[in-house]
Tab-separated table of C-alpha atoms in Angstrom:
chain	number	residue	atom	x	y	z
D	1	ALA	CA	13.190	-11.662	6.708
D	2	GLN	CA	10.102	-11.292	4.603
D	3	LYS	CA	10.588	-9.766	1.178
D	4	ILE	CA	8.618	-9.050	-1.988
D	5	THR	CA	10.355	-8.764	-5.358
D	6	GLN	CA	8.858	-7.311	-8.512
D	7	THR	CA	11.474	-7.641	-11.224
D	8	GLN	CA	9.733	-5.611	-13.939
D	9	PRO	CA	10.107	-1.867	-13.391
D	10	GLY	CA	7.993	-1.157	-16.475
D	11	MET	CA	6.012	-2.877	-19.213
D	12	PHE	CA	4.371	-1.868	-22.478
D	13	VAL	CA	1.458	-4.004	-23.665
D	14	GLN	CA	-0.840	-3.689	-26.641
D	15	GLU	CA	-4.485	-3.049	-25.841
D	16	LYS	CA	-6.620	-6.219	-25.643
D	17	GLU	CA	-3.609	-8.447	-24.983
D	18	ALA	CA	-3.195	-10.348	-21.730
D	19	VAL	CA	-0.425	-9.235	-19.405
D	20	THR	CA	1.405	-10.966	-16.580
D	21	LEU	CA	3.026	-8.971	-13.802
D	22	ASP	CA	5.610	-10.884	-11.823
D	23	CYS	CA	5.851	-11.107	-8.053
D	24	THR	CA	8.032	-13.389	-5.972
D	25	TYR	CA	8.102	-13.464	-2.217
D	26	ASP	CA	10.210	-14.803	0.575
D	27	THR	CA	8.908	-15.868	3.948
D	28	SER	CA	9.507	-18.700	6.365
D	29	ASP	CA	6.008	-18.446	7.793
D	30	PRO	CA	3.513	-20.976	6.386
D	31	SER	CA	0.587	-18.638	6.993
D	32	TYR	CA	0.506	-15.508	4.855
D	33	GLY	CA	-1.594	-13.527	2.427
D	34	LEU	CA	-0.673	-11.922	-0.861
D	35	PHE	CA	-2.285	-8.778	-2.261
D	36	TRP	CA	-2.180	-6.856	-5.499
D	37	TYR	CA	-2.949	-3.157	-5.622
D	38	LYS	CA	-3.281	-0.774	-8.562
D	39	GLN	CA	-2.184	2.847	-8.328
D	40	PRO	CA	-3.373	5.064	-11.186
D	41	SER	CA	-1.831	8.464	-11.778
D	42	SER	CA	-4.397	9.947	-9.394
D	43	GLY	CA	-2.397	8.376	-6.563
D	44	GLU	CA	-4.973	6.278	-4.736
D	45	MET	CA	-4.110	2.627	-4.084
D	46	ILE	CA	-6.907	0.335	-5.259
D	47	PHE	CA	-7.166	-3.238	-3.966
D	48	LEU	CA	-7.419	-5.785	-6.788
D	49	ILE	CA	-7.079	-9.331	-5.554
D	50	TYR	CA	-6.014	-11.515	-2.634
D	51	GLN	CA	-4.505	-15.006	-2.303
D	52	GLY	CA	-4.132	-16.821	0.997
D	53	SER	CA	-1.300	-19.278	1.471
D	54	TYR	CA	-3.752	-22.098	2.252
D	55	ASP	CA	-6.167	-21.336	-0.559
D	56	GLN	CA	-6.509	-24.355	-2.799
D	57	GLN	CA	-7.478	-22.449	-5.906
D	58	ASN	CA	-5.989	-19.452	-7.640
D	59	ALA	CA	-7.874	-16.258	-6.900
D	60	THR	CA	-9.872	-14.549	-9.632
D	61	GLU	CA	-11.680	-11.200	-9.702
D	62	GLY	CA	-13.181	-10.292	-13.038
D	63	ARG	CA	-10.337	-9.711	-15.510
D	64	TYR	CA	-7.755	-10.235	-12.763
D	65	SER	CA	-6.393	-13.597	-11.773
D	66	LEU	CA	-3.509	-14.625	-9.606
D	67	ASN	CA	-1.140	-17.346	-10.779
D	68	PHE	CA	-0.104	-18.687	-7.380
D	69	GLN	CA	2.811	-21.143	-7.418
D	70	LYS	CA	3.535	-21.825	-3.793
D	71	ALA	CA	6.579	-24.043	-4.281
D	72	ARG	CA	8.208	-21.355	-6.398
D	73	LYS	CA	6.999	-18.611	-4.059
D	74	SER	CA	5.492	-16.631	-6.881
D	75	ALA	CA	2.167	-14.808	-7.117
D	76	ASN	CA	1.922	-13.294	-10.563
D	77	LEU	CA	-1.000	-11.075	-11.517
D	78	VAL	CA	-2.633	-11.818	-14.851
D	79	ILE	CA	-4.828	-9.205	-16.505
D	80	SER	CA	-6.859	-10.559	-19.379
D	81	ALA	CA	-7.935	-8.410	-22.343
D	82	SER	CA	-6.064	-5.307	-21.207
D	83	GLN	CA	-7.684	-1.896	-21.509
D	84	LEU	CA	-6.260	1.612	-21.705
D	85	GLY	CA	-7.546	2.230	-18.179
D	86	ASP	CA	-5.261	-0.510	-16.893
D	87	SER	CA	-2.277	1.807	-17.331
D	88	ALA	CA	-1.000	2.332	-13.779
D	89	MET	CA	1.536	1.244	-11.213
D	90	TYR	CA	0.901	-2.232	-9.794
D	91	PHE	CA	2.141	-3.332	-6.394
D	92	CYS	CA	2.404	-6.770	-4.879
D	93	ALA	CA	2.273	-6.991	-1.081
D	94	MET	CA	2.377	-9.691	1.569
D	95	ARG	CA	1.020	-9.911	5.072
D	96	ASP	CA	2.048	-12.347	7.731
D	97	LEU	CA	-1.340	-13.599	8.960
D	98	HIS	CA	-0.088	-13.628	12.533
D	99	SER	CA	0.426	-9.906	12.303
D	100	ASN	CA	-2.534	-7.601	12.090
D	101	TYR	CA	-0.522	-4.721	10.909
D	102	GLN	CA	2.370	-5.105	8.593
D	103	LEU	CA	2.181	-5.279	4.835
D	104	ILE	CA	5.484	-5.854	3.039
D	105	TRP	CA	5.511	-4.167	-0.381
D	106	GLY	CA	7.286	-4.728	-3.654
D	107	ALA	CA	8.822	-1.854	-5.615
D	108	GLY	CA	6.020	-1.874	-8.168
D	109	THR	CA	5.656	-2.303	-11.939
D	110	LYS	CA	4.583	0.534	-14.198
D	111	LEU	CA	2.218	-0.845	-16.838
D	112	ILE	CA	1.444	1.164	-19.951
D	113	ILE	CA	-1.236	-0.052	-22.333
D	114	LYS	CA	-0.733	1.050	-25.935
D	115	PRO	CA	-3.766	1.688	-28.169
X	1	ASP	CA	-18.008	3.071	0.357
X	2	VAL	CA	-15.030	3.264	2.644
X	3	LYS	CA	-13.435	6.636	2.460
X	4	VAL	CA	-9.972	7.650	3.570
X	5	THR	CA	-9.322	11.332	3.048
X	6	GLN	CA	-5.989	13.089	3.215
X	7	SER	CA	-6.135	16.801	3.813
X	8	SER	CA	-3.873	17.872	0.953
X	9	ARG	CA	-2.953	16.471	-2.452
X	10	TYR	CA	0.107	18.682	-2.842
X	11	LEU	CA	2.205	20.540	-0.276
X	12	VAL	CA	5.335	22.631	-0.588
X	13	LYS	CA	7.159	23.437	2.645
X	14	ARG	CA	10.462	24.991	3.587
X	15	THR	CA	13.323	23.183	5.291
X	16	GLY	CA	12.934	23.341	9.063
X	17	GLU	CA	9.169	23.878	9.048
X	18	LYS	CA	6.884	21.735	11.156
X	19	VAL	CA	4.506	19.929	8.822
X	20	PHE	CA	1.193	18.264	9.604
X	21	LEU	CA	-0.379	15.689	7.293
X	22	GLU	CA	-3.932	14.811	8.238
X	23	CYS	CA	-5.884	11.659	7.472
X	24	VAL	CA	-9.521	10.896	8.254
X	25	GLN	CA	-11.426	7.647	7.693
X	26	ASP	CA	-15.158	7.130	7.968
X	27	MET	CA	-15.459	3.384	8.507
X	28	ASP	CA	-14.669	3.122	12.197
X	29	HIS	CA	-11.467	1.201	11.494
X	30	GLU	CA	-9.212	0.549	14.458
X	31	ASN	CA	-5.965	0.396	12.480
X	32	MET	CA	-4.463	3.314	10.642
X	33	PHE	CA	-1.150	3.573	8.836
X	34	TRP	CA	1.196	6.133	7.350
X	35	TYR	CA	3.396	5.064	4.458
X	36	ARG	CA	5.998	6.819	2.429
X	37	GLN	CA	6.269	5.962	-1.268
X	38	ASP	CA	9.431	6.570	-3.261
X	39	PRO	CA	10.222	5.373	-6.813
X	40	GLY	CA	11.823	1.940	-6.844
X	41	LEU	CA	11.252	1.417	-3.119
X	42	GLY	CA	7.567	0.630	-2.959
X	43	LEU	CA	5.746	1.649	0.209
X	44	ARG	CA	7.567	1.870	3.501
X	45	LEU	CA	5.721	2.005	6.791
X	46	ILE	CA	6.441	5.044	8.933
X	47	TYR	CA	4.024	4.574	11.845
X	48	PHE	CA	0.812	2.777	12.556
X	49	SER	CA	-1.861	2.977	15.201
X	50	TYR	CA	-4.151	0.183	16.388
X	51	ASP	CA	-6.293	2.292	18.676
X	52	VAL	CA	-6.849	5.812	19.906
X	53	LYS	CA	-3.705	7.223	21.505
X	54	MET	CA	-1.786	4.059	20.581
X	55	LYS	CA	1.065	4.127	18.101
X	56	GLU	CA	3.830	1.859	16.914
X	57	LYS	CA	6.933	2.610	14.903
X	58	GLY	CA	7.181	1.172	11.448
X	59	ASP	CA	10.311	0.700	9.392
X	60	ILE	CA	11.333	4.347	8.951
X	61	PRO	CA	10.049	6.439	11.880
X	62	GLU	CA	13.058	8.761	12.165
X	63	GLY	CA	12.122	12.391	11.675
X	64	TYR	CA	8.393	11.708	12.056
X	65	SER	CA	5.851	11.531	14.825
X	66	VAL	CA	2.133	10.776	14.840
X	67	SER	CA	-0.967	11.640	16.772
X	68	ARG	CA	-4.234	9.766	17.158
X	69	GLU	CA	-6.562	11.597	19.497
X	70	LYS	CA	-9.747	10.373	17.805
X	71	LYS	CA	-10.452	7.047	16.165
X	72	GLU	CA	-11.168	8.517	12.762
X	73	ARG	CA	-8.131	10.797	12.548
X	74	PHE	CA	-4.442	9.954	12.270
X	75	SER	CA	-1.924	12.741	11.836
X	76	LEU	CA	1.648	12.523	10.622
X	77	ILE	CA	4.009	15.207	11.855
X	78	LEU	CA	7.343	16.182	10.414
X	79	GLU	CA	8.992	17.929	13.328
X	80	SER	CA	11.547	19.784	11.203
X	81	ALA	CA	11.097	19.112	7.510
X	82	SER	CA	14.164	18.239	5.482
X	83	THR	CA	14.659	17.873	1.745
X	84	ASN	CA	15.073	14.086	2.079
X	85	GLN	CA	11.475	13.941	3.285
X	86	THR	CA	10.247	15.045	-0.122
X	87	SER	CA	8.018	12.144	-1.083
X	88	MET	CA	4.499	10.814	-1.603
X	89	TYR	CA	2.753	10.061	1.697
X	90	LEU	CA	-0.106	7.576	1.827
X	91	CYS	CA	-2.517	7.014	4.668
X	92	ALA	CA	-4.441	3.753	5.025
X	93	SER	CA	-6.937	2.184	7.378
X	94	ARG	CA	-8.015	-1.367	8.077
X	95	ILE	CA	-10.384	-3.140	10.383
X	96	THR	CA	-8.928	-5.212	13.221
X	97	GLY	CA	-9.304	-8.971	12.906
X	98	GLY	CA	-11.537	-10.176	10.150
X	99	ALA	CA	-10.376	-12.682	7.629
X	100	GLY	CA	-6.820	-12.648	6.387
X	101	ASN	CA	-7.990	-11.142	3.145
X	102	THR	CA	-9.250	-7.957	4.737
X	103	GLU	CA	-7.588	-5.298	2.695
X	104	ALA	CA	-6.360	-1.873	3.693
X	105	PHE	CA	-8.079	1.183	2.218
X	106	PHE	CA	-5.961	4.086	1.100
X	107	GLY	CA	-6.278	7.818	0.772
X	108	GLN	CA	-5.367	9.621	-2.419
X	109	GLY	CA	-1.901	10.519	-1.211
X	110	THR	CA	-0.108	13.754	-0.373
X	111	ARG	CA	2.830	14.739	-2.517
X	112	LEU	CA	5.119	16.723	-0.246
X	113	THR	CA	7.993	18.801	-1.561
X	114	VAL	CA	10.469	20.288	0.914
X	115	VAL	CA	12.549	23.121	-0.511
């Protein structure tokens, strides 16, 4: 069965430091996509970044990058130069690309940026 | 901008009441989803719909039903609310097909408390 694991329930990071949020996944399907979402205290889920299983390069979006290690089945989110506004819950999710519907979600990591 | 709007941010209902959670999206998306979010469990799919009047059970459909009479609107119904349905409910929509990286767009969430 497909599964997403986020092992860090919470993290404290000093402002301006880089932070890595861990995500490992389990699937037997060779074709899948991995997503990271941010959920601030307001509640809305905000899409951050995507990595496809066949993508040759690690995805980047501004200060966000994805450290994709396919053999280890990990897709860690890296936030460079953290800001106070980065404080939020972060969720890793996976979609089987043969399915148009299902996203499998991790339990989330609560990130708090300290000034 | 894509907009997914949930009718209420906060709701308090009594045990046994019938509860309606409404979700409207303005981007003509075929797919709509209802998730439940609980601490430490991530998001769990309750129901989804891939077209008007079409619905499919997700992972935890028990105690819930849905209605999709119009493309833009997807309603979640708690037939007889119970205290174990106290949770955050998130609605999402997504276009059908597209590239694998097509993300889902979320509403701001409804925090439901059943007393």
